mmCIF file of C-alpha atoms in Angstrom:
data_model
loop_
_atom_site.group_PDB
_atom_site.id
_atom_site.type_symbol
_atom_site.label_atom_id
_atom_site.label_comp_id
_atom_site.label_asym_id
_atom_site.label_seq_id
_atom_site.Cartn_x
_atom_site.Cartn_y
_atom_site.Cartn_z
ATOM 1 C CA MET I 9 17.771 -5.590 -5.920
ATOM 2 C CA ASP I 10 14.263 -5.480 -7.517
ATOM 3 C CA TYR I 11 13.100 -7.949 -4.990
ATOM 4 C CA PHE I 12 14.512 -6.109 -2.049
ATOM 5 C CA LEU I 13 12.765 -2.877 -3.164
ATOM 6 C CA ILE I 14 9.456 -4.810 -3.650
ATOM 7 C CA PHE I 15 9.780 -6.325 -0.256
ATOM 8 C CA LEU I 16 10.464 -3.009 1.295
ATOM 9 C CA PHE I 17 7.532 -1.501 -0.551
ATOM 10 C CA GLY I 18 5.285 -4.219 0.906
ATOM 11 C CA ALA I 19 6.585 -3.990 4.355
ATOM 12 C CA VAL I 20 6.253 -0.060 4.453
ATOM 13 C CA LEU I 21 2.694 -0.227 3.077
ATOM 14 C CA SER I 22 1.802 -2.974 5.537
ATOM 15 C CA SER I 23 3.188 -0.832 8.441
ATOM 16 C CA PHE I 24 1.170 2.194 7.222
ATOM 17 C CA VAL I 25 -2.100 0.069 7.079
ATOM 18 C CA VAL I 26 -1.563 -1.276 10.582
ATOM 19 C CA CYS I 27 -0.837 2.217 11.927
ATOM 20 C CA TYR I 28 -3.888 3.737 10.139
ATOM 21 C CA SER I 29 -6.164 0.973 11.348
ATOM 22 C CA TRP I 30 -4.956 1.176 14.951
ATOM 23 C CA ARG I 31 -5.522 4.958 14.990
ATOM 24 C CA TYR I 32 -8.994 4.512 13.494
ATOM 25 C CA VAL I 33 -9.926 1.832 15.983
ATOM 26 C CA ASN I 34 -8.760 3.978 18.912
ATOM 27 C CA ASN I 35 -10.207 7.195 17.474
ATOM 28 C CA ILE I 36 -6.813 8.964 17.166
ATOM 29 C CA SER I 37 -6.291 11.612 14.457
ATOM 30 C CA GLN I 38 -4.366 10.352 11.359
ATOM 31 C CA LEU I 39 -2.709 13.653 10.729
ATOM 32 C CA HIS I 40 -2.078 15.665 13.881
ATOM 33 C CA GLN I 41 -0.007 13.407 16.077
ATOM 34 C CA HIS I 42 3.401 11.737 15.567
ATOM 35 C CA SER I 43 3.689 8.019 16.058
ATOM 36 C CA PHE I 44 4.152 7.134 19.705
ATOM 37 C CA CYS I 45 4.652 4.286 22.136
ATOM 38 C CA GLU I 46 1.275 2.848 23.189
ATOM 39 C CA GLN I 47 2.533 2.542 26.875
ATOM 40 C CA CYS I 48 4.540 5.675 27.671
ATOM 41 C CA HIS I 49 3.112 7.817 24.825
ATOM 42 C CA ARG I 50 6.579 9.319 23.932
ATOM 43 C CA SER I 51 6.977 10.131 20.241
ATOM 44 C CA LEU I 52 8.992 7.580 18.315
ATOM 45 C CA LYS I 53 12.323 8.452 16.601
ATOM 46 C CA PHE I 54 12.855 7.893 12.891
ATOM 47 C CA TRP I 55 14.829 4.691 13.277
ATOM 48 C CA GLN I 56 12.100 3.194 15.524
ATOM 49 C CA LEU I 57 9.564 3.597 12.708
ATOM 50 C CA ILE I 58 11.493 1.477 10.140
ATOM 51 C CA PRO I 59 9.450 -1.641 9.418
ATOM 52 C CA ILE I 60 10.835 -4.876 10.933
ATOM 53 C CA PHE I 61 14.231 -3.357 11.742
ATOM 54 C CA GLY I 62 12.832 -0.951 14.327
ATOM 55 C CA PHE I 63 11.422 -3.934 16.281
ATOM 56 C CA VAL I 64 14.671 -5.872 15.966
ATOM 57 C CA LEU I 65 16.880 -2.933 16.952
ATOM 58 C CA GLN I 66 14.850 -2.467 20.026
ATOM 59 C CA ARG I 67 14.879 -6.171 20.729
ATOM 60 C CA GLY I 68 11.025 -6.125 21.031
ATOM 61 C CA HIS I 69 10.930 -3.569 23.761
ATOM 62 C CA CYS I 70 10.338 0.183 23.775
ATOM 63 C CA CYS I 71 13.756 1.937 24.170
ATOM 64 C CA PHE I 72 12.040 4.558 26.479
ATOM 65 C CA CYS I 73 9.913 2.558 28.906
ATOM 66 C CA ILE I 74 11.162 -0.977 28.208
ATOM 67 C CA SER I 75 7.614 -2.179 27.753
ATOM 68 C CA LYS I 76 7.092 -5.070 25.320
ATOM 69 C CA ILE I 77 6.188 -4.179 21.765
ATOM 70 C CA PRO I 78 3.349 -6.279 20.396
ATOM 71 C CA PRO I 79 4.906 -8.410 17.643
ATOM 72 C CA LEU I 80 1.644 -8.409 15.474
ATOM 73 C CA SER I 81 2.661 -5.293 13.496
ATOM 74 C CA THR I 82 6.043 -6.728 12.697
ATOM 75 C CA PHE I 83 4.581 -10.057 11.702
ATOM 76 C CA ILE I 84 2.201 -8.266 9.294
ATOM 77 C CA GLU I 85 5.153 -6.217 7.879
ATOM 78 C CA LEU I 86 6.960 -9.431 7.178
ATOM 79 C CA LEU I 87 3.909 -10.998 5.677
ATOM 80 C CA GLY I 88 3.128 -7.911 3.661
ATOM 81 C CA GLY I 89 6.738 -7.726 2.227
ATOM 82 C CA SER I 90 6.752 -11.415 1.431
ATOM 83 C CA LEU I 91 3.373 -11.211 -0.228
ATOM 84 C CA ALA I 92 4.518 -8.300 -2.351
ATOM 85 C CA VAL I 93 7.570 -10.305 -3.525
ATOM 86 C CA TYR I 94 5.311 -13.314 -4.335
ATOM 87 C CA CYS I 95 2.817 -11.297 -6.278
ATOM 88 C CA TYR I 96 5.608 -9.483 -8.173
ATOM 89 C CA SER I 97 7.224 -12.821 -9.066
ATOM 90 C CA ASN I 98 4.003 -14.820 -10.094
ATOM 91 C CA TYR I 99 1.707 -12.221 -11.665
ATOM 92 C CA PRO I 100 1.805 -9.878 -14.601
ATOM 93 C CA ARG I 101 3.327 -6.586 -13.742
ATOM 94 C CA SER I 102 0.178 -4.783 -14.761
ATOM 95 C CA TYR I 103 -1.817 -6.842 -12.280
ATOM 96 C CA PHE I 104 0.651 -6.846 -9.411
ATOM 97 C CA PHE I 105 -0.096 -3.344 -8.206
ATOM 98 C CA ILE I 106 -3.930 -3.911 -8.350
ATOM 99 C CA LEU I 107 -3.732 -7.256 -6.627
ATOM 100 C CA PHE I 108 -1.371 -6.132 -3.849
ATOM 101 C CA SER I 109 -3.379 -2.961 -3.298
ATOM 102 C CA PHE I 110 -6.501 -4.993 -2.962
ATOM 103 C CA ALA I 111 -4.731 -7.108 -0.341
ATOM 104 C CA MET I 112 -3.631 -4.055 1.664
ATOM 105 C CA TRP I 113 -7.181 -2.619 1.395
ATOM 106 C CA SER I 114 -8.524 -6.014 2.624
ATOM 107 C CA LEU I 115 -6.026 -5.917 5.497
ATOM 108 C CA CYS I 116 -7.163 -2.359 6.573
ATOM 109 C CA LEU I 117 -10.808 -3.452 6.583
ATOM 110 C CA GLY I 118 -10.095 -6.702 8.354
ATOM 111 C CA LEU I 119 -8.099 -5.117 11.211
ATOM 112 C CA GLN I 120 -10.922 -2.632 11.711
ATOM 113 C CA ASP I 121 -13.628 -5.249 11.631
ATOM 114 C CA TYR I 122 -11.742 -7.487 14.026
ATOM 115 C CA LYS I 123 -11.727 -4.821 16.707
ATOM 116 C CA LEU I 124 -14.931 -2.935 16.015
ATOM 117 C CA TYR I 125 -17.200 -5.351 14.181
ATOM 118 C CA ALA I 126 -17.353 -2.450 11.630
ATOM 119 C CA ALA I 127 -15.182 -0.794 8.993
ATOM 120 C CA SER I 128 -14.651 2.715 7.833
ATOM 121 C CA SER I 129 -17.317 3.530 5.309
ATOM 122 C CA LYS I 130 -14.984 6.003 3.545
ATOM 123 C CA ILE I 131 -12.268 3.412 3.044
ATOM 124 C CA LEU I 132 -14.873 0.745 2.077
ATOM 125 C CA TYR I 133 -16.615 2.810 -0.636
ATOM 126 C CA LEU I 134 -13.443 4.467 -1.829
ATOM 127 C CA GLY I 135 -11.856 1.078 -2.413
ATOM 128 C CA PHE I 136 -15.008 -0.268 -4.087
ATOM 129 C CA SER I 137 -15.045 2.717 -6.511
ATOM 130 C CA ILE I 138 -11.297 2.514 -7.331
ATOM 131 C CA PHE I 139 -11.213 -1.351 -7.926
ATOM 132 C CA PHE I 140 -14.346 -1.197 -9.953
ATOM 133 C CA ALA I 141 -12.784 1.426 -12.200
ATOM 134 C CA LEU I 142 -9.530 -0.416 -12.409
ATOM 135 C CA SER I 143 -11.182 -3.704 -13.311
ATOM 136 C CA ILE I 144 -12.891 -2.014 -16.304
ATOM 137 C CA ILE I 145 -9.754 -0.167 -17.453
ATOM 138 C CA PHE I 146 -7.066 -2.776 -16.928
ATOM 139 C CA LEU I 147 -8.631 -6.171 -16.312
ATOM 140 C CA LYS I 148 -10.782 -8.443 -18.471
ATOM 141 C CA PHE I 149 -14.024 -7.485 -16.594
ATOM 142 C CA SER I 150 -16.903 -7.012 -18.934
ATOM 143 C CA PHE I 151 -20.571 -6.558 -18.522
ATOM 144 C CA SER I 152 -21.150 -9.855 -20.289
ATOM 145 C CA SER I 153 -20.516 -11.443 -16.958
ATOM 146 C CA PHE I 154 -22.825 -9.088 -15.184
ATOM 147 C CA PHE I 155 -25.531 -11.709 -14.690
ATOM 148 C CA GLN I 156 -23.121 -13.739 -12.514
ATOM 149 C CA PHE I 157 -22.264 -10.688 -10.515
ATOM 150 C CA PHE I 158 -25.921 -9.686 -10.147
ATOM 151 C CA LEU I 159 -26.936 -13.144 -8.967
ATOM 152 C CA LEU I 160 -24.107 -13.084 -6.390
ATOM 153 C CA LEU I 161 -25.060 -9.625 -5.296
ATOM 154 C CA VAL I 162 -28.722 -10.645 -4.761
ATOM 155 C CA ILE I 163 -27.737 -13.577 -2.594
ATOM 156 C CA LEU I 164 -25.407 -11.461 -0.456
ATOM 157 C CA ILE I 165 -28.040 -8.762 -0.055
ATOM 158 C CA TYR I 166 -30.594 -11.375 1.007
ATOM 159 C CA PHE I 167 -28.126 -12.663 3.715
ATOM 160 C CA SER I 168 -27.447 -9.094 4.814
ATOM 161 C CA ILE I 169 -31.166 -8.436 5.272
ATOM 162 C CA LYS I 170 -31.463 -11.598 7.265
ATOM 163 C CA LYS I 171 -28.586 -10.320 9.573
ATOM 164 C CA MET I 172 -26.357 -13.241 8.453
ATOM 165 C CA PHE I 173 -24.008 -11.028 6.568
ATOM 166 C CA GLY I 174 -22.831 -7.452 7.193
ATOM 167 C CA TRP I 175 -23.257 -4.724 4.593
ATOM 168 C CA ALA I 176 -19.452 -4.185 4.595
ATOM 169 C CA ASP I 177 -19.083 -7.925 3.769
ATOM 170 C CA VAL I 178 -21.419 -7.404 0.790
ATOM 171 C CA ILE I 179 -19.380 -4.485 -0.609
ATOM 172 C CA TYR I 180 -16.120 -6.262 0.037
ATOM 173 C CA THR I 181 -17.292 -9.487 -1.722
ATOM 174 C CA SER I 182 -18.593 -7.479 -4.668
ATOM 175 C CA THR I 183 -15.213 -5.715 -4.895
ATOM 176 C CA SER I 184 -13.385 -9.068 -4.861
ATOM 177 C CA TYR I 185 -15.478 -10.169 -7.841
ATOM 178 C CA PHE I 186 -14.084 -7.077 -9.892
ATOM 179 C CA VAL I 187 -10.489 -7.989 -8.884
ATOM 180 C CA LEU I 188 -10.413 -11.772 -8.547
ATOM 181 C CA GLY I 189 -13.218 -12.927 -10.863
ATOM 182 C CA TYR I 190 -16.281 -15.059 -10.138
ATOM 183 C CA GLN I 191 -14.601 -18.384 -9.409
ATOM 184 C CA CYS I 192 -11.949 -17.043 -6.986
ATOM 185 C CA THR I 193 -14.553 -14.970 -5.147
ATOM 186 C CA LEU I 194 -16.588 -18.120 -4.546
ATOM 187 C CA TYR I 195 -13.439 -19.819 -3.235
ATOM 188 C CA LEU I 196 -12.771 -16.780 -1.020
ATOM 189 C CA LEU I 197 -16.337 -16.900 0.434
ATOM 190 C CA LEU I 198 -16.074 -20.722 1.025
ATOM 191 C CA THR I 199 -12.626 -20.499 2.677
ATOM 192 C CA ALA I 200 -13.598 -17.578 4.842
ATOM 193 C CA SER I 201 -16.769 -19.262 5.976
ATOM 194 C CA ILE I 202 -14.822 -22.346 7.073
ATOM 195 C CA PHE I 203 -12.496 -20.116 9.082
ATOM 196 C CA GLY I 204 -15.416 -18.229 10.503
ATOM 197 C CA ILE I 205 -17.119 -21.453 11.577
ATOM 198 C CA LEU I 206 -14.060 -22.695 13.211
ATOM 199 C CA PHE I 207 -13.462 -19.444 15.067
ATOM 200 C CA PHE I 208 -17.033 -19.563 16.314
ATOM 201 C CA LEU I 209 -16.663 -23.148 17.488
ATOM 202 C CA ILE I 210 -13.516 -22.259 19.402
ATOM 203 C CA THR I 211 -14.474 -18.940 20.908
ATOM 204 C CA HIS I 212 -18.316 -19.294 21.144
ATOM 205 C CA LEU I 213 -18.726 -15.635 20.457
ATOM 206 C CA LYS I 214 -22.197 -14.507 19.579
ATOM 207 C CA LYS I 215 -20.899 -12.214 16.900
ATOM 208 C CA VAL I 216 -18.039 -13.169 14.550
ATOM 209 C CA PRO I 217 -16.259 -10.587 12.328
ATOM 210 C CA PHE I 218 -16.102 -11.820 8.753
ATOM 211 C CA LEU I 219 -13.681 -9.396 6.996
ATOM 212 C CA PRO I 220 -10.634 -10.768 8.882
ATOM 213 C CA PHE I 221 -11.260 -14.299 7.465
ATOM 214 C CA GLN I 222 -11.902 -12.839 3.972
ATOM 215 C CA THR I 223 -8.545 -11.217 4.201
ATOM 216 C CA LEU I 224 -6.732 -14.372 5.356
ATOM 217 C CA SER I 225 -8.639 -16.390 2.586
ATOM 218 C CA LEU I 226 -7.434 -13.809 0.091
ATOM 219 C CA VAL I 227 -3.837 -14.406 1.000
ATOM 220 C CA ILE I 228 -4.264 -18.128 0.655
ATOM 221 C CA ILE I 229 -5.974 -17.778 -2.710
ATOM 222 C CA ILE I 230 -3.214 -15.502 -3.945
ATOM 223 C CA VAL I 231 -0.525 -17.907 -2.978
ATOM 224 C CA VAL I 232 -2.302 -21.219 -3.951
ATOM 225 C CA HIS I 233 -4.277 -20.238 -7.088
ATOM 226 C CA PRO I 234 -2.333 -17.852 -9.230
ATOM 227 C CA PHE I 235 -3.329 -19.610 -12.380
ATOM 228 C CA TYR I 236 -7.035 -19.070 -11.689
ATOM 229 C CA ILE I 237 -6.641 -15.312 -10.961
ATOM 230 C CA GLU I 238 -4.351 -14.853 -14.043
ATOM 231 C CA SER I 239 -7.167 -15.848 -16.302
ATOM 232 C CA ILE I 240 -8.829 -12.437 -15.651
ATOM 233 C CA CYS I 241 -5.601 -10.394 -16.318
#
C-alpha cells in the first residue's frame, strides 16, 4: 500500500510539473483557467485529469473532439511515479523527499529550457534557495567543502561569460552540488555533456538546451549510483 501511495504521489506531482511548464511555455495563467484540451479548448472533467488513468480511459484521444492526446505527459507521469518508488525504496526516508523534489524541480526547468532555451527565474532561484537551506539543515553539507564548490563555480561562471554555458545552467549545477555532492555533480555534468554533444551531432542545431540533458542525467545517476549519493545523507 505504501508503494502505491508513493507511486501516486510521484505521478501526481509529475503531472502538475508538466502542466505548470506547459502553461509557462505558452504564457497561460497558472491560476485563472481550468485545464483544457489543447485542440478544442473545452474544460476537462475531473476523471480526465487523473494521471495515467485519464489517458487510458480516453484511449489516448480527447473524448470531446477525438483528437490524439500527446503521450509525453503520461510517459512522464509513469516515470515520475516509478522514480518516486525507487527513491523511496533505495534512499533514507529523510533524503527521499529532498531528492525527489530536486528531480521534479529539474524536470520543470528542463521542460521550459527545451522549448524556450530559458527557464523561469522565479522557479530557478526559489529552488536554489530552498535546496541550499535543506542541504545545510538535513544533509552533510558543510563549509569545509566550500573550496570545491567555489572552484566549480568559478569554472562554470567562466564558461557562462564565454557563452558556452547558460546562467540557468550555472545555478542548476550549483544547486546539484548542494543536493548530490561534488562527485555526483561532476558525473551529472559529464553525462549531460555527452547527451548534449550527441543531440547536436544528430540535429545540427546551432543552440542546444542543456537543462533537459542535466535532468535526464540526474535520473540516470539516481538509479545507477545510489551508494555515492547516500554518502552525503
